[in-house]
Short mmCIF file of C-alpha atoms and ligand atoms in Angstrom, two decimals:
data_model
loop_
_atom_site.label_atom_id
_atom_site.label_comp_id
_atom_site.label_asym_id
_atom_site.label_seq_id
_atom_site.Cartn_x
_atom_site.Cartn_y
_atom_site.Cartn_z
CA MET A 1 76.06 42.87 44.72
CA GLU A 2 75.13 41.54 47.96
CA THR A 3 74.05 37.82 47.21
CA GLU A 4 70.62 38.60 48.22
CA GLU A 5 69.92 41.87 46.46
CA LEU A 6 71.41 39.36 43.17
CA LEU A 7 69.40 36.77 44.55
CA LYS A 8 66.20 39.08 44.29
CA SER A 9 67.32 40.53 40.95
CA LEU A 10 67.78 36.96 39.09
CA GLU A 11 64.68 35.79 40.60
CA GLU A 12 62.91 39.39 38.95
CA GLU A 13 64.58 38.75 35.52
CA ALA A 14 63.61 34.25 35.23
CA ASN A 15 60.11 35.60 36.73
CA LEU A 16 60.34 37.93 33.86
CA ALA A 17 62.01 35.83 30.93
CA ILE A 18 58.97 33.17 32.09
CA ASP A 19 55.62 35.67 31.74
CA ASN A 20 57.35 37.19 29.39
CA ALA A 21 57.52 33.83 27.03
CA SER A 22 54.54 32.32 24.89
CA GLN A 23 56.31 28.77 23.69
CA VAL A 24 57.08 25.84 25.60
CA GLN A 25 60.21 26.29 24.53
CA GLU A 26 60.82 29.55 25.28
CA VAL A 27 60.57 28.55 28.48
CA ASN A 28 63.77 26.36 28.71
CA GLU A 29 65.74 28.31 27.32
CA ALA A 30 65.15 30.77 30.08
CA LYS A 31 65.04 27.43 33.10
CA ALA A 32 68.76 27.05 31.45
CA GLN A 33 69.46 30.31 31.09
CA PHE A 34 68.54 30.87 35.19
CA LEU A 35 69.97 27.53 36.53
CA GLY A 36 72.02 26.12 34.79
CA LYS A 37 75.70 24.89 34.07
CA LYS A 38 76.36 28.72 32.97
CA SER A 39 73.87 30.20 34.91
CA LYS A 40 74.65 32.86 37.27
CA LEU A 41 72.91 31.43 40.34
CA ASN A 42 76.15 29.07 38.88
CA ALA A 43 78.87 30.95 39.38
CA LEU A 44 76.73 32.24 43.51
CA MET A 45 77.30 28.76 43.95
CA ALA A 46 81.11 28.67 43.20
CA THR A 47 81.48 31.29 45.69
CA MET A 48 80.00 29.30 49.14
CA ARG A 49 83.23 27.21 48.82
CA ASP A 50 85.20 30.20 50.53
CA LEU A 51 81.50 31.27 53.12
CA SER A 52 81.67 29.82 56.32
CA ALA A 53 79.53 26.40 58.68
CA GLU A 54 77.04 29.62 59.34
CA GLY A 55 77.36 31.36 55.57
CA ARG A 56 77.81 28.56 53.37
CA LYS A 57 74.98 27.04 54.96
CA GLU A 58 72.64 30.02 55.35
CA LEU A 59 73.22 31.15 51.21
CA GLY A 60 72.67 27.34 50.28
CA GLU A 61 69.04 27.68 51.50
CA LYS A 62 68.31 30.39 49.33
CA ILE A 63 69.50 29.35 46.29
CA ASN A 64 67.46 25.82 46.71
CA SER A 65 64.34 28.12 47.62
CA PHE A 66 65.34 29.94 44.58
CA LYS A 67 65.09 26.71 43.03
CA THR A 68 62.47 25.36 43.46
CA ALA A 69 60.68 28.66 43.59
CA LEU A 70 61.44 29.26 39.05
CA GLU A 71 60.82 25.48 39.27
CA ASN A 72 57.62 25.50 40.37
CA LYS A 73 57.06 27.70 38.05
CA VAL A 74 58.79 26.21 35.03
CA ARG A 75 56.56 23.95 35.71
CA GLU A 76 53.73 25.82 36.00
CA LYS A 77 53.81 27.59 32.89
CA ILE A 78 54.20 25.11 30.62
CA GLN A 79 51.77 23.28 32.03
CA ALA A 80 49.69 27.26 31.44
CA LEU A 81 51.11 26.65 28.05
CA GLU A 82 49.84 23.06 26.72
CA ASP A 83 46.78 23.84 28.30
CA ALA A 84 46.27 27.35 26.10
CA LYS A 85 47.42 25.27 23.15
CA ILE A 86 44.92 22.67 23.91
CA ASN A 87 41.92 25.03 24.32
CA ALA A 88 42.53 27.12 21.44
CA MET A 89 42.25 23.36 19.53
CA LEU A 90 39.02 22.62 21.21
CA ALA A 91 37.97 26.00 20.35
CA SER A 92 38.67 25.99 16.48
CA GLN A 93 37.82 22.40 16.43
CA GLU A 94 33.86 22.31 18.62
CA ILE A 95 31.40 21.07 17.08
CA ASP A 96 27.73 22.04 16.85
CA VAL A 97 25.79 18.85 17.32
CA THR A 98 22.80 21.21 16.05
CA LEU A 99 24.06 20.73 12.13
CA PRO A 100 22.54 18.76 10.47
CA GLY A 101 23.62 15.00 10.53
CA LYS A 102 26.01 13.25 6.90
CA GLN A 103 22.95 11.98 4.93
CA ILE A 104 23.45 7.50 4.40
CA MET A 105 22.74 6.57 1.21
CA ASP A 106 19.37 4.12 1.99
CA GLY A 107 18.85 1.61 -0.38
CA ASN A 108 15.29 1.12 -1.68
CA LEU A 109 12.81 -1.82 -2.78
CA HIS A 110 12.98 -2.09 -6.38
CA PRO A 111 9.18 -1.45 -7.60
CA LEU A 112 8.43 -5.27 -8.13
CA THR A 113 8.86 -5.66 -5.43
CA LYS A 114 7.17 -3.23 -3.49
CA ILE A 115 4.41 -4.54 -6.25
CA TYR A 116 4.28 -8.04 -4.65
CA SER A 117 4.80 -7.26 -0.92
CA GLU A 118 2.02 -4.48 -1.82
CA ILE A 119 -0.32 -7.75 -2.97
CA GLU A 120 1.08 -9.88 -0.66
CA GLU A 121 -0.11 -8.04 3.04
CA ILE A 122 -3.77 -6.84 0.56
CA CYS A 123 -4.08 -10.83 0.00
CA SER A 124 -2.74 -11.66 4.12
CA SER A 125 -5.48 -8.80 5.13
CA MET A 126 -8.00 -11.66 3.57
CA GLY A 127 -6.94 -14.09 5.22
CA PHE A 128 -4.36 -15.61 2.16
CA LYS A 129 -1.51 -17.65 2.96
CA VAL A 130 1.56 -16.80 0.85
CA ALA A 131 2.98 -20.37 -0.58
CA ASP A 132 6.46 -20.67 -2.67
CA GLY A 133 7.41 -23.17 -5.26
CA PRO A 134 10.71 -24.02 -7.43
CA GLU A 135 11.81 -22.51 -10.86
CA VAL A 136 13.04 -25.26 -11.99
CA GLU A 137 8.88 -27.15 -12.47
CA CYS A 138 8.62 -30.05 -13.58
CA ASP A 139 6.62 -30.85 -17.27
CA LEU A 140 3.56 -32.62 -15.27
CA TYR A 141 3.06 -30.13 -12.12
CA ASN A 142 3.77 -27.25 -14.92
CA PHE A 143 1.36 -28.81 -18.15
CA GLU A 144 0.32 -32.00 -17.52
CA MET A 145 -1.70 -31.73 -14.22
CA LEU A 146 -3.14 -28.17 -15.42
CA ASN A 147 -4.39 -30.03 -17.51
CA LEU A 148 -2.39 -29.37 -20.41
CA PRO A 149 -1.09 -32.86 -21.52
CA LYS A 150 1.64 -33.43 -23.79
CA GLY A 151 0.61 -32.65 -27.44
CA HIS A 152 -1.74 -29.79 -25.76
CA PRO A 153 -1.82 -26.84 -28.50
CA ALA A 154 -2.03 -24.04 -25.79
CA ARG A 155 1.59 -25.25 -24.94
CA GLU A 156 2.76 -23.69 -27.54
CA MET A 157 2.57 -19.92 -26.36
CA GLN A 158 4.16 -20.79 -23.79
CA ASP A 159 6.85 -23.17 -24.81
CA SER A 160 9.86 -22.61 -22.41
CA TYR A 161 13.31 -23.72 -21.30
CA TYR A 162 13.52 -27.10 -21.24
CA ILE A 163 16.13 -28.91 -19.03
CA THR A 164 15.65 -32.55 -19.43
CA GLU A 165 12.75 -33.78 -21.73
CA ASN A 166 10.69 -33.38 -18.55
CA MET A 167 12.28 -30.81 -16.85
CA LEU A 168 11.62 -27.03 -17.11
CA LEU A 169 11.62 -22.87 -15.84
CA ARG A 170 8.56 -22.44 -14.61
CA THR A 171 6.33 -20.90 -17.52
CA GLN A 172 3.55 -19.96 -15.12
CA THR A 173 3.33 -20.01 -11.38
CA SER A 174 -0.27 -21.54 -12.27
CA PRO A 175 2.40 -25.29 -10.83
CA VAL A 176 2.46 -23.84 -7.42
CA GLN A 177 -1.75 -24.70 -7.55
CA ILE A 178 -0.73 -28.19 -7.64
CA ARG A 179 2.32 -28.44 -4.86
CA THR A 180 -0.34 -27.03 -2.57
CA LEU A 181 -3.71 -28.79 -3.61
CA LEU A 182 -1.17 -32.14 -3.15
CA ALA A 183 0.44 -30.93 0.13
CA ALA A 184 -3.47 -29.83 1.07
CA LYS A 185 -4.58 -33.60 0.67
CA GLY A 186 -8.60 -32.58 0.07
CA GLU A 187 -8.30 -29.32 2.88
CA PRO A 188 -9.24 -25.87 1.55
CA VAL A 189 -6.28 -23.96 0.12
CA LYS A 190 -6.39 -20.13 0.42
CA ILE A 191 -3.21 -18.82 -1.01
CA ILE A 192 -0.90 -16.70 -3.20
CA CYS A 193 2.35 -17.59 -4.89
CA PRO A 194 4.17 -14.63 -5.89
CA GLY A 195 7.80 -15.92 -8.18
CA LYS A 196 9.43 -15.20 -11.33
CA VAL A 197 8.56 -17.13 -14.64
CA TYR A 198 10.74 -17.95 -18.28
CA ARG A 199 8.94 -17.56 -20.88
CA ARG A 200 10.70 -18.16 -24.97
CA ASP A 201 10.26 -14.72 -26.23
CA ASN A 202 10.93 -12.02 -28.08
CA ASP A 203 11.92 -8.93 -25.16
CA ASP A 204 10.86 -5.73 -26.48
CA ALA A 205 9.25 -3.34 -24.20
CA THR A 206 6.38 -4.78 -23.11
CA HIS A 207 7.31 -8.16 -23.25
CA SER A 208 10.83 -9.95 -21.05
CA HIS A 209 11.38 -14.01 -21.70
CA GLN A 210 11.64 -13.94 -17.08
CA PHE A 211 9.93 -12.24 -15.34
CA MET A 212 6.87 -11.92 -12.71
CA GLN A 213 4.35 -13.03 -11.17
CA CYS A 214 1.65 -13.62 -8.38
CA GLU A 215 -0.72 -16.43 -8.74
CA GLY A 216 -3.89 -17.18 -6.68
CA LEU A 217 -5.78 -20.19 -5.86
CA VAL A 218 -8.57 -20.46 -2.97
CA VAL A 219 -10.77 -24.38 -2.76
CA GLY A 220 -13.43 -24.72 -0.51
CA PRO A 221 -17.07 -26.70 -0.36
CA ASN A 222 -19.82 -23.75 -1.61
CA VAL A 223 -16.52 -21.16 -3.73
CA THR A 224 -18.27 -18.86 -6.41
CA MET A 225 -17.35 -16.62 -9.61
CA ALA A 226 -18.39 -13.88 -7.36
CA ASP A 227 -16.29 -14.57 -4.60
CA LEU A 228 -13.59 -14.42 -7.62
CA LYS A 229 -14.90 -11.65 -8.27
CA GLY A 230 -15.25 -9.72 -5.34
CA THR A 231 -11.76 -11.24 -4.41
CA LEU A 232 -10.41 -9.34 -7.33
CA GLN A 233 -12.46 -6.20 -6.85
CA THR A 234 -10.83 -5.82 -3.41
CA ILE A 235 -7.53 -6.60 -4.10
CA PHE A 236 -7.00 -3.76 -7.18
CA ARG A 237 -8.96 -0.50 -5.14
CA LYS A 238 -6.53 -0.94 -2.64
CA LEU A 239 -3.45 -0.56 -4.85
CA PHE A 240 -5.57 2.05 -7.21
CA GLY A 241 -7.56 3.76 -5.23
CA GLU A 242 -11.18 3.07 -4.15
CA ASP A 243 -13.62 3.33 -7.03
CA VAL A 244 -12.25 0.62 -9.74
CA LYS A 245 -14.32 -1.09 -10.69
CA VAL A 246 -13.22 -4.64 -12.36
CA ARG A 247 -15.19 -6.30 -15.63
CA PHE A 248 -14.96 -10.04 -16.44
CA ARG A 249 -14.12 -11.07 -20.28
CA PRO A 250 -14.86 -14.92 -22.09
CA SER A 251 -11.54 -15.67 -22.27
CA PHE A 252 -9.75 -19.79 -22.09
CA PHE A 253 -7.43 -21.19 -20.36
CA PRO A 254 -7.09 -24.90 -19.56
CA PHE A 255 -7.37 -25.08 -16.24
CA THR A 256 -10.37 -23.19 -15.37
CA GLU A 257 -14.08 -23.33 -16.73
CA PRO A 258 -15.33 -21.28 -17.14
CA SER A 259 -12.23 -18.12 -17.63
CA VAL A 260 -11.81 -14.90 -17.43
CA GLU A 261 -9.86 -12.58 -18.85
CA VAL A 262 -10.22 -9.62 -16.15
CA ASP A 263 -10.20 -5.96 -16.87
CA PHE A 264 -10.46 -3.15 -14.39
CA SER A 265 -11.53 0.75 -14.61
CA CYS A 266 -8.59 3.37 -15.62
CA PHE A 267 -6.92 4.24 -12.52
CA LYS A 268 -6.11 7.41 -14.47
CA CYS A 269 -9.35 8.97 -16.25
CA HIS A 270 -11.86 7.33 -14.21
CA GLY A 271 -12.76 4.90 -17.60
CA GLU A 272 -13.72 8.04 -19.52
CA GLY A 273 -11.13 7.40 -22.08
CA CYS A 274 -7.00 8.26 -21.84
CA PRO A 275 -4.11 6.83 -23.56
CA LEU A 276 -3.60 5.02 -20.35
CA CYS A 277 -6.86 3.28 -21.27
CA LYS A 278 -5.90 3.80 -24.68
CA GLN A 279 -8.86 5.51 -24.76
CA ASN A 280 -10.37 1.91 -24.08
CA GLY A 281 -11.96 3.21 -19.87
CA TRP A 282 -11.28 -0.24 -18.98
CA ILE A 283 -7.35 -2.04 -17.99
CA GLU A 284 -6.88 -5.30 -18.76
CA VAL A 285 -4.77 -6.69 -16.39
CA LEU A 286 -5.27 -10.52 -15.09
CA GLY A 287 -6.53 -14.23 -16.27
CA ALA A 288 -7.97 -15.78 -13.67
CA GLY A 289 -11.62 -18.25 -14.23
CA MET A 290 -13.53 -21.40 -11.31
CA VAL A 291 -9.82 -24.64 -10.90
CA HIS A 292 -11.05 -26.32 -14.03
CA PRO A 293 -12.51 -29.74 -12.16
CA ASN A 294 -10.14 -32.22 -14.32
CA VAL A 295 -7.39 -30.64 -12.00
CA LEU A 296 -9.66 -30.36 -8.53
CA LYS A 297 -10.00 -34.43 -9.64
CA MET A 298 -6.52 -35.31 -10.23
CA ALA A 299 -5.79 -33.87 -7.08
CA GLY A 300 -7.13 -35.33 -4.52
CA TYR A 301 -10.67 -33.20 -4.81
CA ASP A 302 -13.83 -33.85 -5.75
CA PRO A 303 -15.26 -31.33 -7.41
CA GLU A 304 -18.56 -31.68 -6.05
CA LYS A 305 -18.18 -31.06 -3.02
CA MET A 306 -14.91 -28.22 -2.81
CA GLN A 307 -14.90 -26.02 -5.56
CA GLY A 308 -12.46 -22.84 -6.29
CA PHE A 309 -11.36 -19.66 -8.40
CA ALA A 310 -7.60 -19.24 -9.64
CA PHE A 311 -5.98 -16.11 -11.03
CA GLY A 312 -3.03 -15.30 -12.25
CA ILE A 313 -1.47 -11.78 -11.61
CA GLY A 314 1.78 -10.08 -14.38
CA ILE A 315 3.43 -8.12 -11.30
CA GLU A 316 5.72 -6.31 -13.79
CA ARG A 317 2.11 -5.04 -15.94
CA ILE A 318 0.94 -3.41 -12.62
CA ALA A 319 4.49 -1.84 -11.63
CA MET A 320 4.03 -0.51 -15.59
CA LEU A 321 0.88 1.02 -14.83
CA LYS A 322 1.28 2.01 -11.46
CA TYR A 323 4.37 3.96 -11.21
CA GLY A 324 3.45 5.29 -15.10
CA ILE A 325 6.86 3.00 -16.82
CA ASP A 326 6.88 3.02 -20.68
CA ASP A 327 9.92 -0.71 -21.22
CA ILE A 328 9.64 -3.49 -18.99
CA ARG A 329 13.97 -3.80 -19.73
CA ASN A 330 13.80 -1.11 -17.09
CA PHE A 331 13.11 -3.14 -14.41
CA TYR A 332 16.53 -5.11 -14.94
CA ASN A 333 18.50 -2.91 -16.19
CA ASP A 334 19.42 -2.35 -12.08
CA ASP A 335 20.17 1.75 -13.35
CA VAL A 336 19.83 3.54 -10.45
CA ARG A 337 19.06 6.35 -11.72
CA PHE A 338 15.90 4.27 -12.94
CA LEU A 339 15.94 2.36 -9.47
CA LYS A 340 15.75 5.60 -6.51
CA GLN A 341 12.59 7.19 -7.89
CA PHE A 342 10.32 3.84 -6.78
N1 DAH B 401 -1.11 -19.46 -15.58
C1 DAH B 401 -1.21 -18.04 -16.91
C2 DAH B 401 -0.75 -17.20 -18.11
O1 DAH B 401 0.60 -18.17 -17.24
C3 DAH B 401 -1.58 -16.98 -15.95
C4 DAH B 401 -3.54 -17.67 -15.24
C5 DAH B 401 -5.01 -17.96 -15.41
C6 DAH B 401 -3.85 -18.39 -14.10
C7 DAH B 401 -5.91 -17.89 -15.36
C8 DAH B 401 -4.30 -18.93 -13.34
C9 DAH B 401 -6.07 -18.67 -13.60
O2 DAH B 401 -5.02 -19.10 -12.11
O3 DAH B 401 -7.09 -19.08 -13.93
O4 DAH B 401 -1.17 -17.00 -18.27
#
């Protein structure tokens, strides 16, 4: 066969083999077959020895251009196969950006946190500052300066966890009243203070040795019981609904005079009587009263010039009413099934 024809048929054969290859490996095999040591091309090159210088040059050029063309084709084919592989992979792994994302589990506030945050928000809007106090308190502030001297019988129902003879876990948030008054040095005050309190108590569905209260204290010239009622009414209407009514019943607390037990009209039955209010129409929620003159005097205030009211709300009680929870222990068990409902 003429050299030229041989090259032409080799070229056709090689092109066909490369065109038909569907894997990179097949392309490389074709390359070895047509350009490698045992290829027909190599055999052809061996015949160059017998040619004249001119014939050698001519054949050499033809072989070179055959080689270059084939090498280019091999490179292009390999590139095309690799591109196709990547494209197929991309097509199979296509991301649909319109699909809904994976939902991230975000936590939620504890029901007690929700209640006192709500009270904080309501009271802040009425000009109250939020105060804080320590949970380990001295007897002086927790009892004595609240008009509960040592040996006072009313201490009994609140006797707590003493750390030393004069230090205890606070039994109420009321000592924050004393701390606030002492710091204000005779100036008017208007604060609330949510926080934990501790009592020696038998734990059951409605009692716990640790629970939360929110104290309120307003002291200034001409503060009256009407202000107390209006303030509590505003808080409870915001918490439970605009038609809620507030009722005072006489009571006793050593640090207030007069003292009241505060009820609000049942937000479920609107006063008709239902299981929530025990057919009463009213729900008892907190203690309050006008700050006792002795308390004002001990804290450096002149009761003739300034008066005040105070209240103490049980946070758990409000949360239990608002969310319909019947066992106080649910708040402290950290059971996610319970907590995630709020
Ligand atoms: N500290 C009282 C208690 O724990 C609640 C209380 C009643 C607070 C009357 C007050 C108040 O500020 O005026 O039982």
